[in-house]
C-alpha cells in the first residue's frame, strides 16, 4: 500500500509538473503569436474567473456549519477515510504535522504569516504596470486599475474568509490548510485536496447540480491560472526588451520579427529559460527556489524600490515638473500627498513580509541554500549591470548619462 | 566616426528644447538633428480677474491663480508642456473665443514667437561650440517656420535637401501622408512617394545614406498607433499602421544605411528593413522628458545606437 501510494504521488507530481510546462507553453504561444487573441480571451476568463469565485463564496456562505459537517463526514466516509470525519480531522493533521494541537483561534504570528499569500493581491497591480503603456487614458485607467486590483480581490478574500470561518470553523480550516499545503498521507484517498475550492466542492454535494457547480469552480481556477501565466510571461521578455533598448543587454533582445511584429528571438530565450527553471524547481531545488528567492526577490528588487520611489516622488527636484502637472497632486491626507501614504504603507507591509521570511521559519523555506541563491541572483545582476555598462562605454555610449536627468535650463 | 543625436516631435515644449541644447555636450554629440513637429497644440488664456489674480483651465482643471509667484509657476508649467499662454482681460477672452480667425492668428503668432526664441537661444548656446545642429519642421508646422530656420545663424536647415554628416549624406523630408488633422504638409501617398523619390535621387551613395523622414515607413513596428474613431477618440485595444507606403517602397528599394523617423510618438523603437536600420526615438514632450537616440556612425556602418531619455 505504501509503495502504491508513493507511486501514485510521484505520478501525480509528474502530471503537475507537465501541467506547469504546458501552461507555460500556452503562455508562450499567446504572447508570441496570439496577443490579440489573448486580449479577447482574457475578458472571458476574467468574467468566468470572478463568476467562479462568486459561486465559491455563495456555496460557503449558504452552508451552515452543521450541514458542512454532515457533507464532509459523508464525503470522507465514501472515500475510505472514515478516520477523517470532522471531529477527528484536526487531530489527524496535528499528528501528521508533529504538533500537539492545531490552533483553535487566531494569533498574530499566523496572521502576519498569511500576509505572504496576501502579497499576491499586489501582483495584479504589479501586472498593470507592465501593460501600462497599452491602455486608453493611462492617467485615469492606471490609477483606477491599481485601486480595483486591490479592492476586488480584497473584497472577495474578506467575504470568502468570513464565510469559511462561519461554515467550516477556524480549527478545521487550519488543519485543512496544513493538509493541502503539505500533502499529508492521511488525505491520500480523497479525490481532491482540502483547499478552499475543494471544501466548497464538498459543500456543493454530489448531485448533478452540485457536480456542475464544482466543475465551474474548478474550471475558473484553471482558467485564471492560465491567464496569470500568460500575463506573467508577458512581463519577462519585456524586461529583456527594455534591457536591449537601454544597451544593458545584447541588441538582439530588441530584434523585431517582421512577420509576427514581436521580438521572437527574445521570447524564445525566455521560453527556454522558463522551462529549464521550472524543471530545476520541480525536480531539484524546490524548497531552495521558493519563497525567499521568488517573492523575497520581488519584494527587495521591485516592490520596495517602487514604494520608496513613491514616498520620495513629490519631493524630488528632478521630477518636480511631472509632479506639478499631475492631477493627483491635490489628493492629500493629513497634509501629505496620497502617493506618499501609499508608498509608506507598502514599505511597512513589505518590511513585515521580509521579517516573516527571515525570522519565521514556518512562513517559508528560508534555508541556507535559498539564502545563497538569493544573494547569487543579486550578485549576478550587479555583474550583468557593470559588464554592459563597460561594454557600452567601449563603443562610445555612456548609459549612465543616457537615462540621467538633463539640465532643464 | 561621429556621434549623431536625433530628437523629434517636441511640439513646443520649452523644457525639452532646452534639454536638447544641454544634451549635446553631455552626450558628447558631434551632430544633432531636431526634427519637427516643433509646434505645440494648446493655447491657455490667463484671464485677469482683478487685484492681481487670474484664472485658467489647464489640462482639464480650472485653476485660480492668486499670487505672482503662482502665475510664474503656471506659465512655466504651460511652456514646459509645449502649450502657449496669453494674458487676456475677460472682454479680450470672450472676443477671441467667439472668433476662430482671431484664435488662429493669436495661436500662430505665439508659435512663431517661440520658434524664434528657440533659434535665438541656439545661437547663444552654440556660439564657439564644436557641435553642428540641424533643424527641420514636421507636418504640423506651418511653412513660415522654414523661413525662420533658413535665416538662423548657427542652426542649419535640412528639409528637402541633402546635407553631409561626416561620411554620410542625409536627406530630409518634413512631409507626411494624410492624417485626421489636416495639417500643413500632408500629401497623398502617390505624391509623397514621388516627393521622396525626387529627394533620394540626389544621393550619390545609397549604401552610406541617411533618410531622415518625418513619417516612418508603413507596416513596421515604428508606425503603430491607436486607431481613432469618428470622434478622434483613441481605441484602447486596436492599433493601426499609420506610416507612409511611399517611404516603405523607397527605403526597401534603395536600402540606405539608416532611416530616422518621428511622427508616431508612441512607437519608439528600432527595426531592420533589409540592410537598413530604421529608428524612431518616440516623444514624451508633454511630460517634459526628452526622448532621443544617439547613433554612432562609422564610415560605412552604424556601429551602435542607444535610446536616451532625459
XYZ file of C-alpha atoms in Angstrom:
719
model
C 0.000 0.000 0.000
C 2.843 2.391 0.907
C 4.589 1.644 -2.398
C 1.355 2.163 -4.345
C 0.820 5.441 -2.515
C 4.372 6.593 -3.281
C 3.929 5.691 -6.955
C 0.577 7.484 -7.123
C 2.123 10.570 -5.549
C 5.068 10.515 -7.973
C 2.732 10.105 -10.952
C 0.509 12.888 -9.707
C 3.594 15.090 -9.206
C 4.730 14.417 -12.761
C 1.310 15.367 -14.087
C 1.509 18.593 -12.068
C 4.970 19.256 -13.472
C 3.812 18.617 -17.029
C 0.844 20.894 -16.421
C 3.219 23.679 -15.429
C 5.248 23.219 -18.614
C 2.072 23.051 -20.697
C 0.703 26.177 -19.074
C 3.983 27.976 -19.670
C 3.959 26.823 -23.283
C 0.412 28.149 -23.682
C 1.577 31.462 -22.223
C 4.447 31.498 -24.738
C 2.121 30.776 -27.670
C -0.248 33.534 -26.602
C 2.488 36.128 -26.169
C 4.387 35.376 -29.373
C 1.640 34.569 -31.793
C -1.674 35.490 -30.303
C -1.628 38.580 -28.128
C -4.737 39.830 -29.913
C -6.497 36.552 -29.187
C -5.289 36.728 -25.585
C -6.671 40.260 -25.283
C -10.096 38.898 -26.204
C -9.796 35.639 -24.240
C -8.693 37.389 -21.056
C -12.002 39.233 -20.765
C -13.919 35.964 -20.931
C -11.510 34.391 -18.428
C -11.888 37.373 -16.127
C -15.695 37.182 -16.148
C -15.594 33.406 -15.814
C -12.941 33.530 -13.077
C -14.697 36.179 -10.995
C -18.007 34.363 -11.555
C -16.443 31.110 -10.328
C -15.124 32.865 -7.213
C -18.586 34.298 -6.583
C -20.080 30.791 -6.784
C -17.465 29.571 -4.300
C -18.367 32.475 -1.994
C -22.083 31.720 -2.273
C -21.539 27.983 -1.604
C -19.503 28.819 1.502
C -21.982 31.452 2.690
C -25.231 29.496 2.370
C -23.874 26.336 4.008
C -24.243 26.076 7.780
C -21.571 24.505 9.970
C -23.872 21.551 10.729
C -24.595 20.995 7.051
C -20.872 21.131 6.184
C -20.076 18.618 8.937
C -22.662 16.181 7.582
C -21.464 16.588 3.986
C -17.785 16.318 4.952
C -18.330 13.187 7.017
C -20.303 11.556 4.193
C -17.627 12.515 1.645
C -14.635 11.170 3.588
C -16.511 8.002 4.530
C -17.438 7.384 0.897
C -13.740 7.735 0.024
C -12.474 5.169 2.517
C -11.234 7.733 5.038
C -13.679 7.459 7.885
C -10.911 8.421 10.331
C -11.015 11.923 8.803
C -14.530 12.814 9.950
C -14.993 16.417 11.057
C -14.471 15.788 14.762
C -11.241 13.795 14.202
C -9.646 15.628 11.236
C -7.691 18.326 13.209
C -6.165 15.664 15.471
C -5.107 13.518 12.473
C -3.459 16.552 10.843
C -1.814 17.594 14.139
C -0.310 14.104 14.376
C 0.994 14.304 10.794
C 2.380 17.783 11.454
C 4.040 16.614 14.685
C 2.419 19.404 16.687
C 0.426 18.841 19.897
C -2.691 20.548 18.614
C -3.908 22.604 15.664
C -4.618 26.175 16.922
C -8.213 26.820 17.864
C -8.253 30.572 17.362
C -6.288 33.250 15.541
C -2.916 34.656 16.603
C -0.723 37.495 15.356
C 2.175 35.369 14.111
C -0.024 33.257 11.841
C -1.978 36.309 10.726
C 1.193 38.075 9.653
C 2.328 34.853 8.035
C -0.797 34.878 5.897
C 0.360 38.207 4.526
C 2.704 36.255 2.277
C -0.351 34.991 0.456
C -1.905 38.445 0.630
C 1.096 39.801 -1.265
C -0.450 38.358 -4.396
C -3.136 40.999 -4.108
C -0.422 43.407 -5.165
C 0.566 41.156 -8.028
C -2.433 42.288 -10.060
C -1.494 45.933 -9.633
C 2.072 44.878 -10.495
C 0.808 43.339 -13.752
C -0.984 46.545 -14.609
C 2.293 48.412 -14.511
C 3.600 46.113 -17.248
C 0.708 46.842 -19.557
C 0.502 50.493 -18.561
C 1.531 51.753 -21.946
C -1.214 49.905 -23.722
C -4.361 51.209 -22.145
C -6.618 54.037 -23.059
C -6.210 57.178 -20.913
C -3.449 55.720 -18.711
C -3.594 58.790 -16.433
C -7.023 57.648 -15.218
C -7.080 53.958 -16.084
C -3.864 53.001 -14.311
C -4.926 54.676 -11.067
C -8.384 53.090 -11.139
C -6.986 49.697 -12.168
C -4.459 49.716 -9.343
C -7.198 50.604 -6.899
C -9.605 47.944 -8.117
C -6.814 45.371 -8.437
C -6.555 45.637 -4.645
C -10.191 46.270 -3.730
C -11.845 43.491 -5.762
C -9.603 40.607 -4.562
C -9.626 42.071 -1.031
C -13.437 42.119 -1.003
C -13.567 38.533 -2.264
C -10.968 37.355 0.228
C -12.714 39.024 3.156
C -16.030 37.556 2.064
C -14.695 34.046 1.475
C -12.563 34.186 4.637
C -15.539 35.225 6.770
C -17.783 32.621 5.101
C -15.227 29.841 5.710
C -14.808 30.910 9.320
C -18.590 30.703 9.661
C -19.290 27.439 7.826
C -16.082 25.464 8.391
C -14.626 26.773 11.639
C -11.156 28.044 12.453
C -9.554 24.843 13.716
C -10.790 22.661 10.853
C -9.748 25.396 8.419
C -6.228 25.483 9.884
C -5.994 21.712 9.640
C -7.294 21.610 6.058
C -4.870 24.411 5.100
C -1.937 22.487 6.535
C -3.043 19.248 4.874
C -3.403 20.953 1.491
C -0.051 22.784 1.682
C 1.910 19.760 2.865
C 0.096 16.908 1.137
C -0.025 14.568 4.136
C -0.535 10.844 3.595
C -3.771 10.845 5.609
C -5.674 12.630 2.822
C -4.224 10.499 0.019
C -7.505 8.622 -0.545
C -9.519 11.785 -1.054
C -10.281 12.585 -4.712
C -9.136 16.196 -4.329
C -7.197 18.216 -1.809
C -8.590 20.331 1.025
C -8.053 23.765 -0.500
C -10.857 26.321 -0.448
C -12.194 25.270 -3.835
C -12.144 21.642 -2.682
C -14.024 22.468 0.522
C -16.596 24.457 -1.486
C -16.978 21.450 -3.811
C -17.743 19.248 -0.780
C -20.449 21.727 0.187
C -21.883 21.707 -3.341
C -22.505 17.975 -2.890
C -22.587 15.001 -5.254
C -25.869 15.736 -7.072
C -25.774 16.552 -10.791
C -26.238 20.244 -9.981
C -23.556 20.065 -7.268
C -21.112 18.457 -9.725
C -21.889 21.140 -12.303
C -21.210 23.886 -9.738
C -17.992 22.141 -8.665
C -16.866 21.928 -12.305
C -17.469 25.669 -12.779
C -15.466 26.438 -9.629
C -12.596 24.171 -10.659
C -12.521 25.444 -14.226
C -12.479 29.057 -13.100
C -9.341 28.261 -11.102
C -7.677 26.586 -14.102
C -8.685 29.441 -16.421
C -7.352 32.052 -14.019
C -4.081 30.146 -13.703
C -3.612 30.073 -17.471
C -4.429 33.767 -17.681
C -1.997 34.551 -14.908
C 0.816 32.548 -16.520
C 0.344 34.279 -19.875
C 0.350 37.662 -18.158
C 3.435 36.812 -16.112
C 5.107 35.529 -19.244
C 4.326 38.835 -20.933
C 6.403 40.648 -18.310
C 9.584 38.576 -18.629
C 10.505 39.271 -22.291
C 9.518 42.900 -21.826
C 12.178 43.290 -19.176
C 14.783 41.822 -21.531
C 13.478 44.027 -24.341
C 13.950 47.104 -22.143
C 17.483 45.979 -21.296
C 18.252 45.674 -25.006
C 16.799 49.112 -25.691
C 18.877 50.630 -22.876
C 22.035 48.815 -24.002
C 22.040 46.873 -20.760
C 21.844 43.653 -22.727
C 22.502 42.417 -26.247
C 20.894 44.347 -29.102
C 19.151 41.211 -30.386
C 16.853 41.298 -27.350
C 15.036 44.023 -29.302
C 15.081 42.440 -32.773
C 11.522 42.588 -34.054
C 10.395 39.752 -36.279
C 8.621 41.492 -39.194
C 6.221 38.579 -39.679
C 4.900 38.464 -36.126
C 5.679 42.088 -35.181
C 7.209 40.852 -31.921
C 10.710 40.060 -30.604
C 10.521 36.334 -31.338
C 14.195 35.559 -30.506
C 13.765 37.252 -27.129
C 10.562 35.270 -26.492
C 12.256 32.007 -27.398
C 15.073 32.725 -24.935
C 12.547 33.438 -22.184
C 10.622 30.294 -23.055
C 13.700 28.054 -22.911
C 14.956 29.662 -19.693
C 11.497 29.488 -18.137
C 11.008 25.805 -18.941
C 14.517 24.961 -17.706
C 13.973 26.831 -14.437
C 10.618 25.113 -13.987
C 12.357 21.753 -14.359
C 15.031 22.744 -11.844
C 12.369 23.993 -9.446
C 10.227 20.924 -9.781
C 12.825 18.180 -9.728
C 15.844 19.556 -7.899
C 15.627 22.781 -5.912
C 12.003 23.003 -4.831
C 12.500 24.405 -1.347
C 15.585 26.414 -2.327
C 13.844 28.260 -5.122
C 10.523 29.058 -3.467
C 9.529 31.964 -1.234
C 12.695 33.886 -0.450
C 14.104 33.604 -3.957
C 10.818 34.409 -5.681
C 8.599 36.579 -3.502
C 11.597 37.775 -1.471
C 13.331 38.807 -4.668
C 10.247 40.655 -5.850
C 9.974 42.423 -2.509
C 13.553 43.664 -2.474
C 14.126 44.348 -6.151
C 10.736 45.568 -7.369
C 8.126 46.380 -4.735
C 10.366 48.021 -2.116
C 12.178 50.141 -4.702
C 8.864 51.254 -6.216
C 7.375 52.014 -2.796
C 10.433 54.070 -1.852
C 10.192 55.946 -5.158
C 6.528 56.707 -4.402
C 7.456 58.150 -0.988
C 10.171 60.388 -2.463
C 8.498 61.291 -5.763
C 6.681 64.517 -4.727
C 9.849 65.870 -3.101
C 12.381 65.152 -5.845
C 13.618 68.203 -7.697
C 14.223 66.259 -10.904
C 10.596 65.119 -11.140
C 9.069 68.404 -9.985
C 7.654 69.197 -13.422
C 5.920 65.819 -13.666
C 4.538 66.082 -10.131
C 3.378 69.681 -10.643
C 1.360 68.735 -13.702
C -0.158 65.638 -12.087
C -3.922 65.756 -11.500
C -3.309 63.676 -8.347
C -1.140 66.355 -6.750
C -4.183 67.576 -4.830
C -5.015 64.160 -3.358
C -3.793 64.601 0.225
C -4.374 63.047 3.644
C -3.196 64.660 6.895
C -1.166 67.127 4.863
C 0.789 64.533 2.898
C 0.216 63.505 -0.719
C -1.681 60.222 -1.049
C 1.155 58.733 -3.104
C 3.438 59.182 -0.070
C 0.932 57.385 2.170
C 0.588 54.587 -0.345
C 4.355 54.151 -0.588
C 4.825 54.296 3.196
C 2.082 51.746 3.927
C 3.543 49.479 1.280
C 7.032 49.774 2.778
C 5.731 48.803 6.255
C 3.877 45.863 4.736
C 6.951 44.727 2.793
C 9.104 45.019 5.922
C 6.632 42.776 7.769
C 6.755 40.278 4.923
C 10.535 40.195 4.929
C 10.503 39.774 8.715
C 8.231 36.759 8.296
C 10.528 35.324 5.648
C 13.732 35.852 7.570
C 12.738 35.175 11.156
C 9.688 32.880 10.963
C 10.739 29.586 9.512
C 7.140 28.406 9.393
C 6.283 31.124 6.873
C 8.540 29.707 4.205
C 11.597 27.709 3.366
C 14.295 30.171 4.405
C 17.137 27.716 4.129
C 20.852 28.241 3.729
C 20.514 27.192 0.088
C 17.758 29.694 -0.606
C 19.773 32.474 1.057
C 22.779 31.676 -1.104
C 20.587 31.625 -4.226
C 19.009 34.931 -3.226
C 22.441 36.522 -2.821
C 23.702 34.900 -6.007
C 20.902 36.407 -8.102
C 21.726 39.862 -6.730
C 25.442 39.409 -7.396
C 24.803 38.181 -10.944
C 22.515 41.155 -11.530
C 25.193 43.585 -10.380
C 27.850 41.884 -12.535
C 25.496 41.991 -15.533
C 24.895 45.729 -14.994
C 28.558 46.684 -14.804
C 29.533 44.380 -17.681
C 27.065 46.018 -20.059
C 27.835 49.493 -18.808
C 31.518 48.919 -19.588
C 30.725 47.307 -22.931
C 28.566 50.279 -23.990
C 31.256 52.719 -22.904
C 33.768 50.893 -25.107
C 31.692 51.769 -28.201
C 31.191 55.377 -27.157
C 27.940 55.264 -25.178
C 27.758 56.154 -21.502
C 24.498 54.555 -20.384
C 24.540 56.293 -17.014
C 24.176 59.594 -18.877
C 21.627 58.474 -21.404
C 18.987 57.947 -18.706
C 20.039 60.693 -16.317
C 18.024 63.881 -15.968
C 19.203 66.552 -18.390
C 19.503 70.075 -17.011
C 16.261 71.840 -17.950
C 17.568 75.427 -18.049
C 33.407 58.044 -36.575
C 30.781 60.564 -35.488
C 28.077 60.639 -32.872
C 24.642 61.744 -34.070
C 21.981 62.797 -31.561
C 18.490 62.644 -33.055
C 15.334 64.037 -31.443
C 11.865 64.508 -32.858
C 8.394 65.897 -32.112
C 8.978 68.146 -29.112
C 5.814 70.112 -30.007
C 6.598 73.460 -28.455
C 7.984 72.115 -25.171
C 10.418 74.694 -23.816
C 11.921 72.300 -21.306
C 12.549 69.644 -23.966
C 14.202 72.177 -26.260
C 16.496 73.425 -23.506
C 17.328 69.855 -22.552
C 18.120 69.176 -26.209
C 20.656 72.001 -26.336
C 22.142 70.969 -22.999
C 22.365 67.334 -24.096
C 24.882 67.976 -26.853
C 27.951 68.373 -24.599
C 26.592 65.879 -22.036
C 26.152 63.104 -24.596
C 29.279 64.184 -26.458
C 27.387 64.508 -29.753
C 29.119 65.760 -32.870
C 25.929 66.378 -34.801
C 22.407 66.982 -33.530
C 19.214 66.788 -35.539
C 15.976 68.209 -34.188
C 13.106 67.110 -36.354
C 9.593 68.573 -36.135
C 6.904 68.748 -35.151
C 8.027 71.953 -33.461
C 4.543 73.388 -32.996
C 2.569 72.899 -29.786
C -1.106 72.095 -29.675
C -2.743 74.097 -26.894
C -3.319 77.764 -26.107
C -4.085 78.608 -22.466
C -5.571 82.072 -21.850
C -4.705 83.500 -18.425
C -7.776 85.619 -17.784
C -7.452 88.575 -15.420
C -9.915 88.677 -12.547
C -8.632 91.896 -10.999
C -6.441 92.600 -7.965
C -3.539 90.660 -9.484
C -5.485 87.394 -9.717
C -6.097 85.219 -12.771
C -7.936 82.089 -13.785
C -7.321 79.483 -16.430
C -8.214 75.972 -17.492
C -5.157 73.725 -17.686
C -5.231 70.006 -18.502
C -8.961 69.899 -17.910
C -8.748 71.530 -14.480
C -9.942 75.010 -13.611
C -7.261 76.912 -11.707
C -7.386 80.164 -9.779
C -4.072 81.975 -9.621
C -3.821 84.301 -6.654
C -0.149 85.365 -6.448
C 2.500 86.477 -8.906
C 4.720 83.549 -7.897
C 1.884 81.175 -8.673
C 1.415 82.920 -12.002
C 5.096 82.486 -12.855
C 4.882 78.797 -11.906
C 1.833 78.150 -14.019
C 3.390 79.881 -17.031
C 6.376 77.606 -16.702
C 4.178 74.512 -16.491
C 2.321 75.677 -19.615
C 5.520 76.325 -21.562
C 7.196 73.113 -20.479
C 4.208 71.053 -21.609
C 4.500 72.623 -25.042
C 1.468 74.860 -24.580
C 1.254 78.621 -25.093
C -0.138 81.204 -22.653
C -1.561 84.638 -23.222
C -2.707 87.343 -20.789
C -6.243 88.493 -21.524
C -8.932 90.540 -19.889
C -12.351 88.899 -19.652
C -13.503 91.038 -22.607
C -10.495 90.075 -24.744
C -11.013 86.435 -23.869
C -14.713 86.479 -24.854
C -13.926 88.434 -28.023
C -11.218 85.976 -29.119
C -13.174 82.896 -28.161
C -16.075 83.827 -30.409
C -13.896 84.368 -33.484
C -11.959 81.385 -34.942
C -9.891 83.700 -37.166
C -8.666 85.617 -34.114
C -7.820 82.382 -32.301
C -5.870 81.206 -35.359
C -3.920 84.454 -35.665
C -3.130 84.561 -31.956
C -2.043 80.919 -31.906
C 0.214 81.325 -34.946
C 1.889 84.410 -33.522
C 2.673 82.546 -30.289
C 4.012 79.535 -32.210
C 6.288 81.669 -34.383
C 7.498 83.677 -31.399
C 8.520 80.525 -29.594
C 10.355 79.063 -32.588
C 12.238 82.351 -32.987
C 13.112 82.295 -29.269
C 14.458 78.767 -29.728
C 16.592 79.756 -32.694
C 17.958 82.765 -30.792
C 18.746 80.560 -27.796
C 20.592 78.095 -30.057
C 22.643 80.943 -31.493
C 23.548 81.962 -27.975
C 24.372 78.439 -26.747
C 26.146 77.102 -29.858
C 28.433 80.096 -30.367
C 32.025 78.845 -30.474
C 30.980 75.240 -29.727
C 32.035 72.295 -31.906
C 28.530 70.909 -32.449
C 26.626 71.006 -35.704
C 22.891 71.393 -35.280
C 20.246 70.726 -37.905
C 16.585 71.564 -37.555
C 13.625 70.773 -39.763
C 9.877 71.102 -39.349
C 7.274 68.336 -39.253
C 3.855 68.024 -40.824
C 2.246 70.081 -38.017
C 4.460 73.099 -38.721
C 3.418 76.000 -40.920
C 5.732 76.890 -43.830
C 6.739 80.190 -42.211
C 8.889 78.125 -39.868
C 11.094 77.003 -42.805
C 11.986 80.626 -43.478
C 12.807 81.183 -39.829
C 15.181 78.183 -39.775
C 16.719 79.267 -43.103
C 17.529 82.647 -41.580
C 19.055 81.243 -38.374
C 22.725 81.906 -37.703
C 24.026 78.648 -36.253
C 21.140 76.256 -36.764
C 21.321 74.634 -40.187
C 18.202 73.819 -42.179
C 17.971 70.360 -43.733
C 14.441 69.906 -45.035
C 14.094 68.929 -48.719
C 17.853 68.869 -49.264
C 20.868 66.632 -48.890
C 23.401 67.572 -46.235
C 26.697 65.903 -45.418
C 27.200 64.367 -41.970
C 30.780 63.139 -41.846
C 30.910 60.412 -44.481
C 27.116 60.198 -44.818
C 24.634 62.055 -46.974
C 21.438 62.809 -45.093
C 18.234 63.617 -46.936
C 15.288 65.070 -45.033
C 11.566 65.362 -45.608
C 9.064 67.061 -43.308
C 6.073 65.960 -45.388
C 3.507 63.396 -44.307
C 0.779 61.220 -45.681
C -2.813 62.298 -44.868
C -3.736 62.493 -41.170
C -7.118 63.036 -39.476
C -5.994 66.569 -38.516
C -5.435 68.057 -41.986
C -2.003 69.512 -41.200
C 0.016 71.865 -43.451
C 2.469 69.418 -45.062
C 0.255 66.495 -45.949
C 0.310 64.855 -49.386
C -1.470 61.928 -50.937
C 0.547 58.694 -50.778
C 1.205 58.908 -54.538
C 2.524 62.464 -54.318
C 4.549 61.609 -51.238
C 6.251 58.714 -52.993
C 7.114 60.977 -55.940
C 8.409 63.591 -53.467
C 10.611 61.005 -51.702
C 11.930 59.628 -54.975
C 12.864 63.133 -56.095
C 14.801 63.686 -52.874
C 16.649 60.381 -52.672
C 17.662 60.585 -56.339
C 20.039 63.383 -55.282
C 22.052 60.969 -53.142
C 25.334 59.756 -54.585
C 25.993 56.798 -52.302
C 22.886 54.996 -51.010
C 24.986 52.499 -49.045
C 26.032 55.136 -46.523
C 22.971 57.394 -46.789
C 20.623 58.500 -44.035
C 16.944 59.012 -44.811
C 15.571 61.472 -42.300
C 11.824 61.311 -42.980
C 9.258 62.664 -40.565
C 6.876 59.796 -41.269
C 8.082 56.229 -40.700
C 7.599 53.570 -43.354
C 4.277 51.757 -43.307
C 3.959 48.284 -41.787
C 6.927 48.237 -39.431
C 6.768 48.433 -35.636
C 7.718 52.130 -35.735
C 4.403 53.353 -37.114
C 1.901 51.667 -34.798
C -0.585 53.977 -33.144
C -4.037 53.612 -31.581
C -6.893 53.559 -34.049
C -9.125 56.640 -33.883
C -12.893 56.555 -34.088
C -15.038 59.147 -35.906
C -14.729 61.489 -32.875
C -10.912 61.160 -32.980
C -11.020 59.207 -29.714
C -8.323 56.567 -29.323
C -9.351 52.921 -29.358
C -7.858 51.128 -26.379
C -7.018 47.822 -27.990
C -6.756 48.340 -31.706
C -3.540 49.620 -33.180
C -3.007 50.507 -36.811
C -0.023 51.227 -39.031
C -0.039 54.936 -39.836
C 3.261 55.172 -41.697
C 3.844 56.058 -45.316
C 3.623 53.419 -48.034
C 5.774 55.662 -50.225
C 8.511 55.742 -47.572
C 8.338 51.957 -47.270
C 8.723 51.487 -51.046
C 11.629 53.914 -51.351
C 13.502 52.503 -48.349
C 13.033 48.892 -49.390
C 14.137 49.716 -52.925
C 17.207 51.880 -52.201
C 18.275 50.266 -48.913
C 20.088 53.201 -47.300
C 22.287 52.691 -44.243
C 19.948 54.352 -41.777
C 16.442 55.768 -41.520
C 15.443 58.181 -38.743
C 11.780 58.987 -38.180
C 9.281 60.606 -35.837
C 5.560 61.422 -36.162
C 4.302 58.424 -34.177
C 5.228 59.344 -30.626
C 4.283 56.041 -29.007
C 6.252 53.802 -31.388
C 9.743 54.289 -30.021
C 11.970 51.531 -31.331
C 14.392 50.207 -33.888
C 13.906 47.640 -36.615
C 15.762 46.369 -39.639
C 14.366 46.584 -43.179
C 16.852 44.519 -45.121
C 20.188 46.244 -44.520
C 18.563 49.492 -43.399
C 18.340 50.267 -39.686
C 15.096 52.129 -39.000
C 14.842 54.171 -35.782
C 12.024 56.161 -34.207
C 13.069 57.587 -30.809
C 9.453 58.493 -29.955
C 8.384 61.507 -27.921
C 7.147 62.269 -24.417
C 7.358 66.022 -24.734
C 4.204 66.647 -22.680
C 5.882 65.067 -19.633
C 8.959 67.255 -20.131
C 11.016 64.162 -20.971
C 13.415 64.449 -23.887
C 13.402 61.167 -25.773
C 16.144 60.716 -28.313
C 18.657 58.351 -29.807
C 22.436 58.505 -30.043
C 23.746 56.850 -33.194
C 27.430 56.039 -33.547
C 28.216 56.272 -37.246
C 31.265 54.556 -38.653
C 32.367 55.178 -42.216
C 30.190 52.520 -43.774
C 28.038 51.236 -40.943
C 26.079 52.078 -37.852
C 28.445 50.972 -35.121
C 25.869 51.183 -32.357
C 22.902 53.156 -31.146
C 21.293 53.789 -27.798
C 17.984 55.381 -26.903
C 18.101 58.245 -24.462
C 15.613 59.657 -22.004
C 16.494 62.817 -20.155
